[in-house]
Amino acid sequence: MRQTHGATSTLSRGQEGDCWASPSLRMGCLWRKTLSFCLVFVPMYLHGASSQEAAPAGPRKPFFERLRRLEEQFRRFQEVTLTHLQSVASNYNVSYNVDLRFRSLAEESQAVAQAVNRSQAAVQEELARLRAWVRKAWRRGRKVDTRLRALDLTLGERSQQQARERKEHKAQRDALQDSLARLEGLVHSQGTRLAALEGRLPVAHPGTAAPGPALVLAPTQPEQLGPSSLKLPRDRQELRAASEHRGPQQDSSAPLQGTWAPPAPGSRRALSGAATALRGPPQQGPGDTCGVGPTLVFPNASTENVVFLRPSFGAALRALSFCSWVRTASRHLGTLLSYATQDNDNKLVLHGRDSMPPGSIHFVIGDPAFRELPLQPLLDGQWHHVCVIWTSTQGRYWLHVDRRLVATGSRFRQGYEIPPGGSLVLGQEQDSVGGGFDSSEGFVGSMAGLGIWDRALVPGEVANLATGKEFPTGAILTLANAASAGELVQRTSCPCPELCP
């Protein structure tokens, strides 16, 4: 029996190291231990029983007591064994669940590791692509930098060339302006001589033609203008307009007056006024001019009596001519023309109001710059032809009334441009684009044969227009562009202005 116990113990110790290798081995070890216990306990029990049978009857009572105690001990041992086996089984279930969890965690860790490996591979690929893109961008940046340096060098050379050209153009323009000033002086002197001769002829031969050979004026040859005149055709055209007007230069700060008091000696205005006083004013009236087109009648100064010209100016204007037949029915002129833009409601205005001196009107270009023009002849209630001309070259302007040059000046908005896209109205002054009218500034009377040009008309064109011989070409606006009118403004068609109501 000892050998059996020893063998069992040896077996237990030999396999004890492998009992916890896996759940199945742990279960097998448990059953082996239980079997070893039974093999040890059963021979002992049988040996005790046989010794009790061989013993005499006297000492049996103690033997049975011992046997009961052994049975009780065996039951307790069974209970303990059962409890131990239950705890072992519960521990086995727990260990089995833990093993399953460890397996699931191992699988999850493997999946995470695979995902991390894949992500790392993708990141490496993206980094490789990014490195390649950075290298390409760096190479392109170097190329662009090289091109920018070349472009900067080219622009620097061009800017230097343009600066030189600007200096040359400025020098040529200065030379041209000097030549223009000299030419205007020559034209002024020729006009003075012509006015003096015109003043002497009626006195020497009143009403008869002078006998003898005709008097021919030999004009002084102007100085050579130089090569700059070939490069500025627009200035040359405006030079022609200035030379044909023969008007003296007037300082922009000096106010214009409507009187004919003689200024300094040699003035064209003084001699012309003296010749006119000897001959008498020319007999020019609207009865000799017909076919001027439609007539607009403004019956009162209501703010509803306004006419819009559409479209307005389509391009910037560096020169302007406004001509129209005008008849006023009030003691002040009112506003003939008003052009307003978003940034300035007085970009171009021929403006009069009841608080101004009778017969005067403000010629405004880009408020607050203006010139006061004398139009006293218009207050007689008759038809008169009015032309207001302006050019940005030297800021020259002229006022013609019935073909006669009434006022002129220079340095008025020199180099200025009248912008396009504004609102152009007749008969009212705008304090905002298309509105802000005031009855005290309204025009009361009639207009006919209105025309606006984007150039400076020459005196011959003004005379032809006033006599009805020819309407100058290139008009950008006429009364045919009158898009809308007030409720009381009348539009009539008369063969001649004198026949209009």
Coordinates of C-alpha atoms in Angstrom, one line a residue:
M1 CA 0.0 0.0 0.0
R2 CA 2.9 2.3 0.8
Q3 CA 4.3 1.5 -2.6
T4 CA 1.1 2.4 -4.2
H5 CA 0.9 5.6 -2.3
G6 CA 4.5 6.3 -3.2
A7 CA 3.9 5.6 -6.9
T8 CA 0.9 7.8 -6.8
S9 CA 2.9 10.6 -5.1
T10 CA 5.6 10.2 -7.6
L11 CA 3.1 10.3 -10.5
S12 CA 1.6 13.4 -9.0
R13 CA 5.0 15.1 -8.6
G14 CA 6.0 14.2 -12.1
Q15 CA 3.0 15.6 -13.7
E16 CA 2.5 18.5 -11.3
G17 CA 4.6 20.8 -13.5
D18 CA 2.3 20.1 -16.5
C19 CA -1.0 20.5 -14.7
W20 CA -1.3 24.2 -15.3
A21 CA -0.2 24.2 -18.9
S22 CA -3.8 24.2 -20.2
P23 CA -7.4 23.8 -18.9
S24 CA -7.6 20.2 -20.1
L25 CA -4.4 19.3 -18.3
R26 CA -5.6 21.0 -15.2
M27 CA -8.8 18.9 -15.3
G28 CA -6.9 15.7 -15.8
C29 CA -4.6 16.5 -12.9
L30 CA -7.6 17.1 -10.6
W31 CA -9.1 13.7 -11.5
R32 CA -5.8 12.0 -10.9
K33 CA -5.4 13.5 -7.5
T34 CA -8.9 12.3 -6.6
L35 CA -8.2 8.8 -7.8
S36 CA -5.0 8.7 -5.8
F37 CA -6.8 9.7 -2.7
C38 CA -9.4 7.0 -3.2
L39 CA -6.7 4.4 -3.8
V40 CA -5.1 5.3 -0.5
F41 CA -8.2 5.6 1.6
V42 CA -10.1 2.5 0.4
P43 CA -7.2 0.0 1.4
M44 CA -7.0 1.6 4.7
Y45 CA -10.7 1.3 5.2
L46 CA -10.7 -2.4 4.2
H47 CA -7.8 -3.1 6.4
G48 CA -9.6 -1.6 9.4
A49 CA -12.7 -3.6 8.7
S50 CA -10.8 -6.9 8.5
S51 CA -9.0 -6.2 11.7
Q52 CA -12.3 -5.5 13.4
E53 CA -13.8 -8.8 12.2
A54 CA -10.7 -10.8 13.5
A55 CA -10.8 -9.1 16.9
P56 CA -12.8 -10.6 19.8
A57 CA -16.4 -9.5 20.5
G58 CA -15.4 -7.7 23.7
P59 CA -13.5 -4.9 22.1
R60 CA -15.9 -4.4 19.2
K61 CA -17.7 -1.5 20.8
P62 CA -14.7 0.7 20.6
F63 CA -14.1 -0.4 17.2
F64 CA -17.5 0.6 16.0
E65 CA -17.1 3.9 17.7
R66 CA -13.9 4.3 15.8
L67 CA -15.6 3.2 12.7
R68 CA -18.4 5.9 13.2
R69 CA -15.8 8.4 13.8
L70 CA -14.1 7.3 10.6
E71 CA -17.4 7.5 8.8
E72 CA -18.0 11.0 10.1
Q73 CA -14.5 12.0 9.2
F74 CA -15.0 10.5 5.8
R75 CA -18.3 12.4 5.3
R76 CA -16.5 15.6 6.4
F77 CA -13.7 14.7 4.1
Q78 CA -16.2 14.2 1.3
E79 CA -17.8 17.5 2.1
V80 CA -14.4 19.2 2.1
T81 CA -13.5 17.3 -1.0
L82 CA -16.7 18.3 -2.7
T83 CA -16.2 21.9 -1.7
H84 CA -12.6 21.7 -2.9
L85 CA -13.7 20.2 -6.2
Q86 CA -16.4 22.9 -6.6
S87 CA -13.9 25.6 -6.0
V88 CA -11.5 23.9 -8.4
A89 CA -14.3 23.8 -11.0
S90 CA -15.2 27.4 -10.5
N91 CA -11.5 28.4 -10.7
Y92 CA -11.3 26.3 -13.9
N93 CA -14.3 28.2 -15.4
V94 CA -12.7 31.5 -14.5
S95 CA -9.4 30.5 -15.9
Y96 CA -11.1 29.2 -19.0
N97 CA -12.9 32.6 -19.4
V98 CA -9.7 34.4 -18.8
D99 CA -8.0 32.3 -21.4
L100 CA -10.7 33.1 -23.9
R101 CA -10.3 36.8 -23.1
F102 CA -6.6 36.6 -23.5
R103 CA -7.1 34.9 -26.8
S104 CA -9.5 37.6 -28.0
L105 CA -7.2 40.3 -26.7
A106 CA -4.3 38.6 -28.6
E107 CA -6.4 38.5 -31.8
E108 CA -7.4 42.2 -31.3
S109 CA -3.8 43.2 -30.7
Q110 CA -2.7 41.3 -33.8
A111 CA -5.5 43.1 -35.8
V112 CA -4.4 46.5 -34.3
A113 CA -0.8 45.7 -35.1
Q114 CA -1.7 44.8 -38.7
A115 CA -3.8 48.0 -39.0
V116 CA -0.9 50.0 -37.6
N117 CA 1.4 48.4 -40.0
R118 CA -0.9 49.2 -42.9
S119 CA -1.3 52.8 -41.7
Q120 CA 2.4 53.1 -41.3
A121 CA 2.9 51.8 -44.8
A122 CA 0.3 54.3 -46.2
V123 CA 2.0 57.1 -44.2
Q124 CA 5.3 56.2 -45.6
E125 CA 3.9 56.2 -49.1
E126 CA 2.3 59.6 -48.5
L127 CA 5.5 60.9 -47.1
A128 CA 7.4 59.7 -50.1
R129 CA 4.9 61.4 -52.4
L130 CA 5.1 64.6 -50.3
R131 CA 8.9 64.5 -50.5
A132 CA 8.7 64.1 -54.3
W133 CA 6.1 67.0 -54.5
V134 CA 8.3 69.2 -52.3
R135 CA 11.3 68.5 -54.5
K136 CA 9.2 69.3 -57.6
A137 CA 7.8 72.5 -56.0
W138 CA 11.3 73.5 -55.0
R139 CA 12.6 73.1 -58.5
R140 CA 9.6 75.0 -59.9
G141 CA 10.1 77.7 -57.3
R142 CA 13.7 78.1 -58.4
K143 CA 12.5 78.4 -62.0
V144 CA 9.8 80.9 -61.0
D145 CA 12.4 82.8 -59.0
T146 CA 14.7 82.9 -62.0
R147 CA 11.8 84.1 -64.2
L148 CA 10.8 86.7 -61.6
R149 CA 14.4 88.0 -61.5
A150 CA 14.4 88.3 -65.3
L151 CA 11.0 89.9 -65.3
D152 CA 12.1 92.4 -62.5
L153 CA 15.2 93.2 -64.6
T154 CA 13.0 93.7 -67.7
L155 CA 10.5 95.8 -65.8
G156 CA 13.3 97.9 -64.3
E157 CA 14.7 98.5 -67.8
R158 CA 11.2 99.3 -69.1
S159 CA 10.4 101.6 -66.2
Q160 CA 13.7 103.5 -66.9
Q161 CA 12.9 103.7 -70.5
Q162 CA 9.4 104.9 -69.8
A163 CA 10.8 107.5 -67.4
R164 CA 13.1 108.7 -70.1
E165 CA 10.2 108.7 -72.6
R166 CA 8.0 110.7 -70.1
K167 CA 10.8 113.2 -69.7
E168 CA 11.1 113.5 -73.4
H169 CA 7.3 113.8 -73.8
K170 CA 7.2 116.4 -71.1
A171 CA 10.0 118.4 -72.8
Q172 CA 8.2 118.1 -76.1
R173 CA 4.9 119.2 -74.5
D174 CA 6.6 122.1 -72.8
A175 CA 8.1 123.1 -76.2
L176 CA 4.7 122.7 -77.8
Q177 CA 3.0 124.8 -75.2
D178 CA 5.7 127.5 -75.6
S179 CA 5.2 127.4 -79.4
L180 CA 1.4 127.5 -78.8
A181 CA 1.8 130.6 -76.6
R182 CA 3.9 132.3 -79.2
L183 CA 1.5 131.4 -81.9
E184 CA -1.4 132.7 -79.9
G185 CA 0.5 135.9 -79.4
L186 CA 0.9 136.2 -83.2
V187 CA -2.7 135.4 -83.8
H188 CA -3.7 137.9 -81.2
S189 CA -1.6 140.6 -82.9
Q190 CA -3.1 139.7 -86.3
G191 CA -6.6 139.9 -84.8
T192 CA -5.8 143.3 -83.4
R193 CA -4.6 144.6 -86.7
L194 CA -7.7 143.1 -88.4
A195 CA -10.0 144.7 -85.9
A196 CA -8.3 148.1 -86.3
L197 CA -8.7 147.9 -90.1
E198 CA -12.4 146.8 -89.7
G199 CA -12.9 149.8 -87.5
R200 CA -11.3 152.3 -90.0
L201 CA -13.1 151.1 -93.1
P202 CA -16.7 152.2 -92.2
V203 CA -15.4 155.5 -91.1
A204 CA -13.4 156.2 -94.3
H205 CA -16.1 155.0 -96.7
P206 CA -19.5 154.9 -94.9
G207 CA -22.0 152.8 -97.0
T208 CA -19.7 152.6 -100.1
A209 CA -16.9 150.4 -101.2
A210 CA -13.4 151.7 -101.0
P211 CA -11.9 152.5 -104.4
G212 CA -8.5 151.3 -105.5
P213 CA -6.9 147.9 -105.2
A214 CA -8.2 145.6 -102.5
L215 CA -6.3 145.6 -99.2
V216 CA -4.7 142.3 -98.5
L217 CA -3.4 141.4 -95.1
A218 CA -0.1 139.5 -95.1
P219 CA -0.1 137.5 -91.8
T220 CA 3.1 137.0 -90.0
Q221 CA 4.4 133.5 -90.4
P222 CA 4.3 131.7 -87.1
E223 CA 7.5 130.1 -85.8
Q224 CA 8.3 126.5 -86.5
L225 CA 6.6 124.3 -84.0
G226 CA 9.2 121.6 -84.1
P227 CA 8.8 117.8 -84.1
S228 CA 6.7 117.7 -81.0
S229 CA 3.7 119.0 -83.0
L230 CA 3.8 115.8 -85.1
K231 CA 3.4 113.6 -82.1
L232 CA 0.4 115.3 -80.6
P233 CA -2.4 115.4 -83.2
R234 CA -5.1 116.1 -80.6
D235 CA -3.2 119.1 -79.3
R236 CA -2.7 120.3 -82.8
Q237 CA -6.5 120.1 -83.4
E238 CA -7.2 122.0 -80.3
L239 CA -4.5 124.5 -81.3
R240 CA -6.4 125.1 -84.5
A241 CA -9.6 125.7 -82.5
A242 CA -7.7 128.1 -80.2
S243 CA -6.2 130.0 -83.1
E244 CA -9.5 130.4 -84.9
H245 CA -11.2 131.7 -81.8
R246 CA -8.5 134.4 -81.5
G247 CA -9.4 135.0 -77.9
P248 CA -7.0 136.5 -75.4
Q249 CA -5.8 134.5 -72.4
Q250 CA -7.5 135.3 -69.2
D251 CA -6.3 134.4 -65.7
S252 CA -8.4 131.8 -64.0
S253 CA -8.7 133.8 -60.8
A254 CA -10.0 136.9 -62.6
P255 CA -13.9 137.1 -62.7
L256 CA -15.6 137.5 -66.0
Q257 CA -17.9 140.5 -66.4
G258 CA -20.5 141.2 -69.0
T259 CA -19.4 144.8 -69.7
W260 CA -17.4 146.0 -72.6
A261 CA -15.1 148.3 -70.7
P262 CA -11.8 148.4 -72.6
P263 CA -9.0 146.6 -70.8
A264 CA -5.2 147.0 -71.4
P265 CA -4.1 148.5 -74.8
G266 CA -3.8 146.1 -77.6
S267 CA -6.7 143.9 -76.4
R268 CA -8.7 142.1 -79.0
R269 CA -11.9 142.7 -77.0
A270 CA -11.4 146.4 -76.8
L271 CA -10.8 146.9 -80.5
S272 CA -13.5 144.5 -81.5
G273 CA -15.9 146.4 -79.3
A274 CA -14.9 149.7 -80.8
A275 CA -15.4 148.4 -84.3
T276 CA -18.8 147.0 -83.3
A277 CA -19.7 150.4 -81.9
L278 CA -18.8 152.1 -85.2
R279 CA -20.7 149.6 -87.3
G280 CA -23.5 148.7 -85.0
P281 CA -24.4 145.1 -83.9
P282 CA -25.0 142.6 -86.6
Q283 CA -28.6 142.0 -87.4
Q284 CA -28.9 138.3 -86.6
G285 CA -32.2 136.8 -85.5
P286 CA -33.9 133.5 -85.4
G287 CA -36.2 134.5 -88.2
D288 CA -33.3 133.9 -90.6
T289 CA -32.7 130.3 -89.2
C290 CA -35.1 127.5 -89.7
G291 CA -35.0 123.7 -89.6
V292 CA -33.4 123.6 -86.1
G293 CA -35.5 120.5 -85.0
P294 CA -37.9 120.1 -82.1
T295 CA -38.4 122.7 -79.4
L296 CA -38.9 122.1 -75.7
V297 CA -41.0 124.6 -73.8
F298 CA -40.6 124.8 -70.0
P299 CA -43.7 126.8 -68.8
N300 CA -42.7 127.3 -65.2
A301 CA -40.0 126.5 -62.6
S302 CA -41.7 123.5 -61.2
T303 CA -39.4 120.6 -60.1
E304 CA -41.5 118.4 -62.3
N305 CA -40.4 120.2 -65.5
V306 CA -37.2 118.4 -66.3
V307 CA -35.9 116.6 -69.4
F308 CA -33.5 113.7 -69.2
L309 CA -31.0 113.0 -72.1
R310 CA -30.2 109.3 -72.5
P311 CA -27.8 107.8 -72.9
S312 CA -25.5 110.3 -71.3
F313 CA -21.8 110.6 -72.0
G314 CA -20.4 107.2 -73.0
A315 CA -16.7 108.2 -72.7
A316 CA -14.6 110.6 -70.7
L317 CA -14.6 114.1 -72.3
R318 CA -11.5 116.3 -72.6
A319 CA -13.3 118.9 -74.6
L320 CA -17.0 119.9 -74.8
S321 CA -19.2 122.2 -76.9
F322 CA -22.8 123.0 -75.9
C323 CA -24.9 125.0 -78.3
S324 CA -28.6 125.8 -78.3
W325 CA -31.3 128.3 -79.3
V326 CA -32.6 129.7 -76.0
R327 CA -35.5 132.0 -75.1
T328 CA -36.1 132.8 -71.5
A329 CA -39.4 134.0 -70.0
S330 CA -38.2 135.1 -66.5
R331 CA -35.9 137.7 -65.1
H332 CA -33.2 135.1 -64.4
L333 CA -31.8 132.4 -66.6
G334 CA -32.1 129.3 -64.4
T335 CA -30.3 126.0 -65.1
L336 CA -29.8 125.1 -68.7
L337 CA -27.7 121.9 -68.2
S338 CA -26.8 119.6 -65.3
Y339 CA -24.6 116.5 -65.3
A340 CA -24.2 114.5 -62.0
T341 CA -22.3 111.4 -61.1
Q342 CA -22.1 109.3 -57.9
D343 CA -19.1 111.1 -56.6
N344 CA -20.0 114.7 -57.6
D345 CA -23.5 116.1 -58.4
N346 CA -22.0 119.1 -60.2
K347 CA -19.6 117.5 -62.7
L348 CA -20.9 119.8 -65.5
V349 CA -23.4 122.6 -64.9
L350 CA -24.7 125.7 -66.7
H351 CA -26.4 126.9 -63.6
G352 CA -28.4 130.0 -62.7
R353 CA -30.9 130.9 -59.9
D354 CA -33.0 133.8 -58.8
S355 CA -30.5 134.8 -56.1
M356 CA -27.7 135.4 -58.6
P357 CA -27.1 138.7 -60.5
P358 CA -29.6 139.0 -63.5
G359 CA -28.2 137.6 -66.7
S360 CA -25.3 135.7 -65.1
I361 CA -24.7 132.0 -65.1
H362 CA -22.1 129.7 -63.5
F363 CA -20.2 127.4 -65.8
V364 CA -19.2 124.6 -63.4
I365 CA -16.8 121.7 -64.3
G366 CA -16.1 119.4 -61.3
D367 CA -17.5 121.4 -58.4
P368 CA -16.3 123.7 -56.8
A369 CA -14.4 125.0 -59.8
F370 CA -16.6 127.4 -61.9
R371 CA -16.6 130.5 -64.1
E372 CA -19.3 133.2 -64.1
L373 CA -20.5 133.9 -67.7
P374 CA -22.4 137.1 -68.8
L375 CA -25.6 136.3 -70.6
Q376 CA -27.5 139.6 -70.1
P377 CA -28.7 139.7 -73.7
L378 CA -30.9 136.6 -73.1
L379 CA -33.1 138.5 -70.7
D380 CA -35.0 140.4 -73.5
G381 CA -37.4 137.5 -74.0
Q382 CA -36.2 136.9 -77.6
W383 CA -34.5 133.9 -79.2
H384 CA -30.7 133.9 -78.9
H385 CA -28.1 131.3 -80.0
V386 CA -25.7 130.3 -77.2
C387 CA -22.5 128.3 -77.5
V388 CA -20.3 127.3 -74.5
I389 CA -17.0 125.7 -75.5
W390 CA -14.3 124.2 -73.3
T391 CA -11.1 122.2 -73.8
S392 CA -8.8 120.7 -71.2
T393 CA -5.7 121.9 -73.1
Q394 CA -4.6 124.9 -71.1
G395 CA -8.2 125.0 -69.7
R396 CA -9.4 127.3 -72.5
Y397 CA -13.1 128.2 -72.8
W398 CA -15.3 130.5 -75.0
L399 CA -18.8 131.9 -74.8
H400 CA -20.5 132.8 -78.1
V401 CA -23.9 134.6 -78.2
D402 CA -25.4 135.1 -81.6
R403 CA -22.1 134.3 -83.3
R404 CA -20.2 136.9 -81.2
L405 CA -17.4 135.9 -78.8
V406 CA -18.7 137.4 -75.5
A407 CA -16.2 135.9 -73.0
T408 CA -13.1 133.7 -73.0
G409 CA -10.5 132.6 -70.6
S410 CA -7.9 129.9 -69.8
R411 CA -6.5 127.8 -66.9
F412 CA -10.0 126.5 -66.1
R413 CA -9.8 122.8 -65.3
Q414 CA -6.6 122.3 -67.3
G415 CA -6.0 118.6 -68.0
Y416 CA -9.3 117.6 -66.5
E417 CA -11.6 114.8 -67.8
I418 CA -15.4 114.8 -67.4
P419 CA -16.2 111.1 -66.5
P420 CA -18.9 109.1 -68.3
G421 CA -21.9 107.3 -66.9
G422 CA -23.7 110.1 -65.1
S423 CA -27.2 111.6 -65.3
L424 CA -27.7 114.5 -67.8
V425 CA -30.8 116.7 -67.5
L426 CA -32.1 120.0 -68.9
G427 CA -34.0 122.6 -67.1
Q428 CA -33.1 121.7 -63.5
E429 CA -29.9 121.4 -61.3
Q430 CA -29.3 118.0 -59.7
D431 CA -28.3 117.8 -56.0
S432 CA -28.2 114.0 -56.4
V433 CA -28.1 111.7 -59.4
G434 CA -31.4 112.1 -61.2
G435 CA -33.0 114.2 -58.4
G436 CA -32.7 116.8 -55.7
F437 CA -34.3 119.5 -57.8
D438 CA -35.0 123.1 -56.6
S439 CA -37.7 125.3 -58.2
S440 CA -35.5 128.4 -57.6
E441 CA -32.9 126.9 -60.0
G442 CA -35.4 125.9 -62.7
F443 CA -35.3 127.2 -66.2
V444 CA -38.4 128.9 -67.6
G445 CA -38.5 129.4 -71.4
S446 CA -37.8 127.4 -74.5
M447 CA -34.8 125.5 -76.1
A448 CA -34.4 124.5 -79.7
G449 CA -31.6 123.1 -81.9
L450 CA -29.6 121.8 -78.9
G451 CA -26.4 119.9 -79.7
I452 CA -23.5 118.6 -77.6
W453 CA -20.1 117.7 -79.1
D454 CA -17.0 116.0 -77.6
R455 CA -14.7 118.5 -79.2
A456 CA -14.2 122.3 -79.4
L457 CA -16.1 123.8 -82.3
V458 CA -14.3 126.5 -84.3
P459 CA -15.8 129.9 -84.8
G460 CA -16.8 129.0 -88.4
E461 CA -18.8 126.1 -87.2
V462 CA -20.4 128.2 -84.5
A463 CA -21.4 130.8 -87.2
N464 CA -22.7 128.1 -89.6
L465 CA -24.8 126.6 -86.7
A466 CA -26.2 130.0 -85.7
T467 CA -27.2 131.0 -89.2
G468 CA -28.6 127.6 -90.0
K469 CA -26.1 126.9 -92.8
E470 CA -24.7 123.6 -91.5
F471 CA -25.0 121.5 -88.4
P472 CA -21.5 120.5 -87.3
T473 CA -20.8 116.7 -87.5
G474 CA -20.0 114.5 -84.6
A475 CA -22.7 115.6 -82.2
I476 CA -22.9 113.0 -79.4
L477 CA -26.3 114.3 -78.0
T478 CA -29.3 116.3 -79.4
L479 CA -32.9 116.8 -78.4
A480 CA -33.5 113.5 -80.2
N481 CA -32.0 111.9 -77.0
A482 CA -34.7 113.4 -74.8
A483 CA -35.9 110.2 -73.1
S484 CA -38.3 111.5 -70.5
A485 CA -39.8 114.9 -69.7
G486 CA -41.9 116.5 -66.9
E487 CA -45.6 116.5 -67.0
L488 CA -45.8 120.1 -68.2
V489 CA -42.8 120.3 -70.5
Q490 CA -44.1 120.7 -74.1
R491 CA -42.4 119.2 -77.1
T492 CA -43.2 121.0 -80.3
S493 CA -42.0 121.0 -83.9
C494 CA -41.6 124.4 -85.5
P495 CA -40.2 125.2 -88.9
C496 CA -38.4 128.2 -87.4
P497 CA -37.8 129.1 -83.7
E498 CA -39.5 132.5 -84.2
L499 CA -42.7 130.7 -85.0
C500 CA -42.7 128.6 -81.8
P501 CA -45.1 129.6 -79.1

